[in-house]
Amino acid sequence: MLPFLRVGICQRARHPPRVPGAPWIRRPRLPRLPTAINRLRVPAPAMVARMATDGGAENPARDPASNPKVVMIRGLVNDDATDGWEKCWEEGLTPWDLGQATPAVLQLVRTGSLPRGRVLVPGCGSGYDVVAIAGPERYVVGLDISTSAVEKAKELSSSLPNANQFTFMAADFFTWQPTEKFDLIFDYTFFCAIDPCLRPAWAQKIQEILKPDGELITLIYLISGQEGGPPYNTTVADYEQVLNPVGFKAFSIEDNELAVKPRKGNEKLGRWKRLSHKSLL
Ligand SMILES: C[S@@+](CC[C@H](N)C(=O)[O-])C[C@H]1O[C@@H](n2cnc3c(N)ncnc32)[C@H](O)[C@@H]1O
C-alpha cells in the first residue's frame, strides 16, 4: 500500500471526516518543538526512566502526557508519522533510547539462543541491538524510517569489528521490499510506537518477509492505562490479536528479568513461529 494512503487511513480513524455543511474546526496543534530542546541536558537514563515509568503498567494511573517530551513526540508523530519521527531524531527527542543494547538481546546472543542467518530489526533507532546481534552467524539489517536515526546508527557503528556483518537502511517498514526473506525478526519498542491501526499491517508484513520456518522475537513493553500515543497501550493479547490470524503462535512468553530498571516488571520476551509450517508442541 502506498505510504500516504496508509497514513491517510490511520489519520481518518483518529480524525473522522468533516460532516458536509458543518463548520471547519481546526485541530488543535501542539506547539512546534523548540530547537532549544537540543540543548537540554537531561541525562539519558533519567529521560528513559520518566518515559518508561509514565507509560508503564507499574503506574497505570499516570498518563505519559504528563511528560512534556512525550507530548512533543505525540504532536510531531501524530501530525505526520514519517516527518514526525524524522523531526524527533533531528531534535534529539529520543527518550526511549537506552544508549546501549537491551540486556535481553545480549543474553540471547551469549547463550546462543538466536537463530542463525538473516536478521531484521525494524524501527532500529540508534542500532545498538543490530550491532549486538550481528556476527559471523548472523547478518543483520537495521531498518528505520528516519534518515537521521540511520545516520546516527552508522556513525556509532561503522568502525566496529563486526561492521561487515550488519547494515542500516532508511525505509518505511510497511512499504519496504527486501530482496531476501529473514530467518529472524527482532522487534523492540517498534510495535508500541506505531499507530495501533497499523498493527494488522505490521503482522502481515512480518508474515510476508519472514522465511516460513523463521522466528519472530518481540520484546514486549507492556503499557496500559493511557490515552493516545506513542507509546501506545500494548499487551501480549494485542500481539496475539494480530499475529494469530496470520498463522503465528507464541511458543514462549516469559517475563524479561533483564529489563532495564525503569522498565523492570513491564517487559515480556515473546518468541513466535508460524503454526502451519511445523508443530510447536
Ligand atoms: C520508540 S523508537 C524505538 C527505537 C529502538 N528500537 C530502540 O529500542 O531504541 C521507534 C522507532 O521506530 C521508527 N519508526 C517509526 N515508524 C517506522 C516505520 N514505519 N518504519 C520504520 N521505522 C519506523 C522511529 O523512527 C523510531 O526510531
Tab-separated table of C-alpha atoms and ligand atoms in Angstrom:
chain	number	residue	atom	x	y	z
A	1	MET	CA	0.000	0.000	0.000
A	2	LEU	CA	1.261	3.498	-0.781
A	3	PRO	CA	2.639	5.229	2.306
A	4	PHE	CA	0.403	8.314	2.011
A	5	LEU	CA	-2.663	6.092	1.722
A	6	ARG	CA	-1.681	4.092	4.783
A	7	VAL	CA	-1.086	7.202	6.890
A	8	GLY	CA	-4.308	8.703	5.499
A	9	ILE	CA	-6.372	5.733	6.634
A	10	CYS	CA	-4.927	5.926	10.113
A	11	GLN	CA	-5.435	9.647	10.341
A	12	ARG	CA	-9.032	9.242	9.215
A	13	ALA	CA	-9.517	6.761	12.027
A	14	ARG	CA	-8.288	9.303	14.553
A	15	HIS	CA	-9.849	12.355	12.951
A	16	PRO	CA	-13.170	11.434	11.302
A	17	PRO	CA	-14.052	13.313	8.092
A	18	ARG	CA	-15.918	16.587	8.401
A	19	VAL	CA	-19.738	16.348	8.083
A	20	PRO	CA	-20.806	18.264	4.916
A	21	GLY	CA	-22.035	21.731	5.811
A	22	ALA	CA	-20.526	21.653	9.285
A	23	PRO	CA	-18.099	24.436	10.114
A	24	TRP	CA	-14.392	23.675	9.879
A	25	ILE	CA	-12.929	23.078	13.271
A	26	ARG	CA	-9.211	23.428	13.302
A	27	ARG	CA	-7.441	20.576	15.017
A	28	PRO	CA	-5.517	21.946	17.967
A	29	ARG	CA	-1.843	21.964	17.022
A	30	LEU	CA	0.735	21.322	19.616
A	31	PRO	CA	3.479	23.909	19.813
A	32	ARG	CA	6.376	23.351	17.421
A	33	LEU	CA	9.311	21.736	19.022
A	34	PRO	CA	11.759	24.423	20.060
A	35	THR	CA	15.199	23.754	18.653
A	36	ALA	CA	16.443	24.595	22.141
A	37	ILE	CA	15.401	21.035	23.060
A	38	ASN	CA	18.735	20.036	21.508
A	39	ARG	CA	20.493	21.922	24.224
A	40	LEU	CA	18.514	20.394	27.081
A	41	ARG	CA	20.997	18.371	29.019
A	42	VAL	CA	18.741	15.789	30.625
A	43	PRO	CA	20.762	12.642	31.389
A	44	ALA	CA	19.621	9.811	29.110
A	45	PRO	CA	18.736	7.304	31.882
A	46	ALA	CA	16.560	9.887	33.622
A	47	MET	CA	14.704	10.585	30.395
A	48	VAL	CA	14.220	6.898	29.767
A	49	ALA	CA	13.058	6.410	33.335
A	50	ARG	CA	10.468	9.117	33.025
A	51	MET	CA	9.063	7.905	29.739
A	52	ALA	CA	9.093	4.290	30.866
A	53	THR	CA	7.507	4.925	34.236
A	54	ASP	CA	4.918	7.291	32.890
A	55	GLY	CA	3.798	4.743	30.339
A	56	GLY	CA	4.373	1.594	32.355
A	57	ALA	CA	1.844	-0.848	33.695
A	58	GLU	CA	3.573	-0.371	37.053
A	59	ASN	CA	1.935	3.020	37.365
A	60	PRO	CA	-1.092	2.987	35.084
A	61	ALA	CA	-2.690	5.969	36.804
A	62	ARG	CA	-0.079	8.322	35.362
A	63	ASP	CA	-0.549	9.267	31.771
A	64	PRO	CA	2.705	9.790	29.822
A	65	ALA	CA	1.138	13.013	28.578
A	66	SER	CA	2.375	14.485	31.872
A	67	ASN	CA	5.857	14.221	30.381
A	68	PRO	CA	6.395	17.240	28.096
A	69	LYS	CA	8.772	15.245	25.882
A	70	VAL	CA	6.104	12.623	25.233
A	71	VAL	CA	3.620	15.383	24.416
A	72	MET	CA	6.093	16.811	21.900
A	73	ILE	CA	6.713	13.390	20.339
A	74	ARG	CA	2.967	12.863	20.021
A	75	GLY	CA	2.482	16.289	18.482
A	76	LEU	CA	5.106	15.552	15.854
A	77	VAL	CA	4.295	11.924	15.077
A	78	ASN	CA	0.506	12.252	15.085
A	79	ASP	CA	0.610	15.140	12.635
A	80	ASP	CA	2.630	13.179	10.073
A	81	ALA	CA	4.255	9.915	11.118
A	82	THR	CA	7.158	9.884	8.629
A	83	ASP	CA	8.105	13.502	9.072
A	84	GLY	CA	7.365	13.337	12.789
A	85	TRP	CA	9.836	10.537	13.538
A	86	GLU	CA	12.438	12.349	11.464
A	87	LYS	CA	11.927	15.529	13.486
A	88	CYS	CA	12.201	13.592	16.772
A	89	TRP	CA	15.603	12.311	15.684
A	90	GLU	CA	16.733	15.671	14.290
A	91	GLU	CA	15.814	17.372	17.559
A	92	GLY	CA	17.328	14.662	19.765
A	93	LEU	CA	13.890	13.934	21.196
A	94	THR	CA	14.523	10.222	21.771
A	95	PRO	CA	13.739	9.395	25.420
A	96	TRP	CA	13.320	5.700	24.510
A	97	ASP	CA	16.997	5.399	23.539
A	98	LEU	CA	18.839	3.254	26.091
A	99	GLY	CA	22.285	4.224	24.798
A	100	GLN	CA	23.171	0.519	24.733
A	101	ALA	CA	21.810	-2.808	23.521
A	102	THR	CA	18.954	-4.097	25.613
A	103	PRO	CA	20.380	-6.670	28.101
A	104	ALA	CA	17.907	-9.361	26.951
A	105	VAL	CA	19.439	-9.329	23.485
A	106	LEU	CA	22.951	-9.605	24.851
A	107	GLN	CA	21.836	-12.615	26.893
A	108	LEU	CA	20.207	-14.294	23.865
A	109	VAL	CA	23.428	-13.827	21.908
A	110	ARG	CA	25.639	-15.003	24.788
A	111	THR	CA	23.606	-18.155	25.339
A	112	GLY	CA	23.482	-18.993	21.626
A	113	SER	CA	19.681	-18.935	21.656
A	114	LEU	CA	19.133	-16.982	18.458
A	115	PRO	CA	18.553	-18.496	15.035
A	116	ARG	CA	21.350	-18.064	12.511
A	117	GLY	CA	21.066	-16.370	9.148
A	118	ARG	CA	19.487	-13.093	8.073
A	119	VAL	CA	18.008	-10.893	10.785
A	120	LEU	CA	15.828	-7.780	10.601
A	121	VAL	CA	15.457	-5.185	13.362
A	122	PRO	CA	12.583	-2.882	12.302
A	123	GLY	CA	12.458	0.592	13.869
A	124	CYS	CA	16.055	0.058	14.961
A	125	GLY	CA	16.753	3.643	16.111
A	126	SER	CA	20.421	4.050	17.072
A	127	GLY	CA	21.036	0.414	16.179
A	128	TYR	CA	22.545	-0.946	19.411
A	129	ASP	CA	20.534	-4.182	19.159
A	130	VAL	CA	21.534	-4.572	15.496
A	131	VAL	CA	25.225	-4.433	16.386
A	132	ALA	CA	24.752	-6.797	19.341
A	133	ILE	CA	23.035	-9.469	17.224
A	134	ALA	CA	25.433	-9.230	14.252
A	135	GLY	CA	28.289	-11.717	13.968
A	136	PRO	CA	29.687	-14.467	11.775
A	137	GLU	CA	26.454	-16.447	12.234
A	138	ARG	CA	24.007	-13.617	11.681
A	139	TYR	CA	23.842	-10.795	9.139
A	140	VAL	CA	21.576	-8.048	10.477
A	141	VAL	CA	19.604	-5.349	8.673
A	142	GLY	CA	18.628	-2.379	10.847
A	143	LEU	CA	15.704	-0.501	9.326
A	144	ASP	CA	14.355	2.865	10.380
A	145	ILE	CA	12.064	5.371	8.699
A	146	SER	CA	14.253	8.239	9.877
A	147	THR	CA	17.353	9.044	7.851
A	148	SER	CA	18.765	10.892	10.882
A	149	ALA	CA	18.413	7.740	13.004
A	150	VAL	CA	20.145	5.692	10.330
A	151	GLU	CA	22.942	8.249	10.008
A	152	LYS	CA	23.434	8.163	13.779
A	153	ALA	CA	23.436	4.352	13.802
A	154	LYS	CA	26.039	4.293	11.016
A	155	GLU	CA	28.209	6.847	12.765
A	156	LEU	CA	28.138	4.879	16.012
A	157	SER	CA	28.950	1.562	14.429
A	158	SER	CA	30.960	1.947	11.217
A	159	SER	CA	34.338	1.295	12.846
A	160	LEU	CA	33.266	-1.708	14.938
A	161	PRO	CA	34.991	-5.049	14.273
A	162	ASN	CA	31.717	-6.666	13.132
A	163	ALA	CA	30.790	-3.746	10.818
A	164	ASN	CA	30.620	-6.009	7.760
A	165	GLN	CA	28.004	-8.188	9.463
A	166	PHE	CA	25.261	-5.570	9.572
A	167	THR	CA	23.802	-2.752	7.525
A	168	PHE	CA	21.418	0.136	8.184
A	169	MET	CA	18.704	1.270	5.812
A	170	ALA	CA	16.311	4.206	5.875
A	171	ALA	CA	12.890	2.980	4.731
A	172	ASP	CA	9.278	2.593	5.817
A	173	PHE	CA	8.831	-0.920	7.175
A	174	PHE	CA	5.331	-1.148	5.702
A	175	THR	CA	6.299	-0.442	2.102
A	176	TRP	CA	9.897	-1.683	2.033
A	177	GLN	CA	10.550	-4.727	-0.160
A	178	PRO	CA	13.624	-6.686	0.958
A	179	THR	CA	15.455	-8.654	-1.720
A	180	GLU	CA	15.601	-11.724	0.536
A	181	LYS	CA	13.467	-13.035	3.408
A	182	PHE	CA	14.656	-13.235	7.011
A	183	ASP	CA	15.377	-16.071	9.447
A	184	LEU	CA	14.724	-13.822	12.448
A	185	ILE	CA	12.889	-10.558	13.059
A	186	PHE	CA	13.534	-8.812	16.374
A	187	ASP	CA	11.077	-6.109	17.454
A	188	TYR	CA	11.743	-3.942	20.486
A	189	THR	CA	9.611	-0.825	21.062
A	190	PHE	CA	8.613	-0.663	17.392
A	191	PHE	CA	5.178	-2.281	17.839
A	192	CYS	CA	4.299	0.084	20.721
A	193	ALA	CA	5.456	3.094	18.674
A	194	ILE	CA	3.267	2.561	15.610
A	195	ASP	CA	-0.354	3.629	15.472
A	196	PRO	CA	-2.494	0.649	16.604
A	197	CYS	CA	-4.447	0.825	13.336
A	198	LEU	CA	-1.200	-0.295	11.642
A	199	ARG	CA	-0.817	-3.410	13.784
A	200	PRO	CA	-2.592	-5.799	11.369
A	201	ALA	CA	-0.330	-4.448	8.580
A	202	TRP	CA	2.692	-4.940	10.880
A	203	ALA	CA	1.754	-8.623	11.362
A	204	GLN	CA	1.053	-9.083	7.656
A	205	LYS	CA	4.442	-7.616	6.761
A	206	ILE	CA	6.232	-9.855	9.280
A	207	GLN	CA	4.490	-12.861	7.748
A	208	GLU	CA	5.467	-11.719	4.246
A	209	ILE	CA	9.186	-11.126	4.886
A	210	LEU	CA	9.982	-13.902	7.373
A	211	LYS	CA	11.004	-17.313	5.991
A	212	PRO	CA	8.321	-19.977	6.605
A	213	ASP	CA	10.374	-21.528	9.405
A	214	GLY	CA	11.729	-18.181	10.619
A	215	GLU	CA	11.287	-16.804	14.121
A	216	LEU	CA	9.820	-13.560	15.370
A	217	ILE	CA	11.086	-12.271	18.712
A	218	THR	CA	9.131	-9.480	20.326
A	219	LEU	CA	10.495	-7.796	23.392
A	220	ILE	CA	7.129	-6.579	24.608
A	221	TYR	CA	7.000	-3.357	26.556
A	222	LEU	CA	3.728	-3.644	28.463
A	223	ILE	CA	1.943	-0.329	28.614
A	224	SER	CA	-1.550	0.302	29.906
A	225	GLY	CA	-3.918	2.929	31.211
A	226	GLN	CA	-3.091	5.793	28.917
A	227	GLU	CA	-4.800	7.787	26.228
A	228	GLY	CA	-3.245	8.074	22.791
A	229	GLY	CA	0.377	7.576	21.935
A	230	PRO	CA	3.108	6.881	21.063
A	231	PRO	CA	3.923	4.870	23.020
A	232	TYR	CA	0.562	3.141	22.711
A	233	ASN	CA	-1.086	0.743	25.142
A	234	THR	CA	0.457	-2.666	24.475
A	235	THR	CA	-0.358	-6.062	25.946
A	236	VAL	CA	0.552	-9.633	24.986
A	237	ALA	CA	-3.061	-10.017	23.781
A	238	ASP	CA	-2.513	-7.133	21.346
A	239	TYR	CA	0.258	-9.152	19.675
A	240	GLU	CA	-1.819	-12.335	19.646
A	241	GLN	CA	-4.746	-10.496	18.139
A	242	VAL	CA	-2.792	-9.604	15.001
A	243	LEU	CA	-0.262	-12.451	14.844
A	244	ASN	CA	-2.606	-15.426	15.313
A	245	PRO	CA	-4.705	-14.620	12.212
A	246	VAL	CA	-1.554	-14.659	10.033
A	247	GLY	CA	-0.517	-18.038	11.418
A	248	PHE	CA	1.885	-17.175	14.237
A	249	LYS	CA	1.740	-18.726	17.674
A	250	ALA	CA	3.898	-17.895	20.671
A	251	PHE	CA	5.969	-20.878	21.765
A	252	SER	CA	7.338	-18.904	24.689
A	253	ILE	CA	6.277	-15.763	26.559
A	254	GLU	CA	8.463	-15.016	29.567
A	255	ASP	CA	8.989	-12.122	31.927
A	256	ASN	CA	12.096	-10.238	30.940
A	257	GLU	CA	14.107	-10.379	34.153
A	258	LEU	CA	16.832	-8.382	32.456
A	259	ALA	CA	14.755	-5.305	31.659
A	260	VAL	CA	16.489	-2.016	32.436
A	261	LYS	CA	15.450	-0.620	35.802
A	262	PRO	CA	12.696	1.788	34.765
A	263	ARG	CA	11.051	-0.936	32.639
A	264	LYS	CA	11.511	-3.771	35.162
A	265	GLY	CA	8.365	-5.824	35.629
A	266	ASN	CA	6.887	-4.282	32.475
A	267	GLU	CA	8.561	-6.361	29.787
A	268	LYS	CA	7.986	-9.820	28.347
A	269	LEU	CA	10.026	-11.708	25.809
A	270	GLY	CA	7.804	-13.350	23.211
A	271	ARG	CA	9.066	-15.935	20.723
A	272	TRP	CA	6.782	-16.758	17.802
A	273	LYS	CA	6.719	-19.183	14.918
A	274	ARG	CA	4.315	-19.993	12.148
A	275	LEU	CA	1.930	-22.793	13.056
A	276	SER	CA	1.354	-24.162	9.608
A	277	HIS	CA	4.990	-24.985	8.996
A	278	LYS	CA	5.892	-27.154	11.987
A	279	SER	CA	4.061	-28.268	15.065
A	280	LEU	CA	5.110	-26.136	18.015
A	281	LEU	CA	4.139	-28.748	20.566
B	1	LIG	C1	10.333	4.085	20.109
B	1	LIG	S1	11.557	4.115	18.869
B	1	LIG	C2	12.474	2.602	19.223
B	1	LIG	C3	13.857	2.586	18.637
B	1	LIG	C4	14.689	1.344	19.010
B	1	LIG	N1	14.009	0.112	18.699
B	1	LIG	C5	15.072	1.372	20.468
B	1	LIG	O1	14.630	0.486	21.212
B	1	LIG	O2	15.813	2.279	20.866
B	1	LIG	C6	10.649	3.651	17.401
B	1	LIG	C7	11.488	3.762	16.139
B	1	LIG	O3	10.714	3.313	15.025
B	1	LIG	C8	10.975	4.152	13.909
B	1	LIG	N2	9.813	4.039	13.008
B	1	LIG	C9	8.573	4.527	13.202
B	1	LIG	N3	7.771	4.191	12.185
B	1	LIG	C10	8.518	3.444	11.337
B	1	LIG	C11	8.257	2.786	10.098
B	1	LIG	N4	7.062	2.837	9.545
B	1	LIG	N5	9.249	2.099	9.509
B	1	LIG	C12	10.490	2.032	10.073
B	1	LIG	N6	10.798	2.645	11.241
B	1	LIG	C13	9.838	3.341	11.853
B	1	LIG	C14	11.201	5.530	14.509
B	1	LIG	O4	11.941	6.401	13.685
B	1	LIG	C15	11.937	5.179	15.800
B	1	LIG	O5	13.331	5.173	15.614
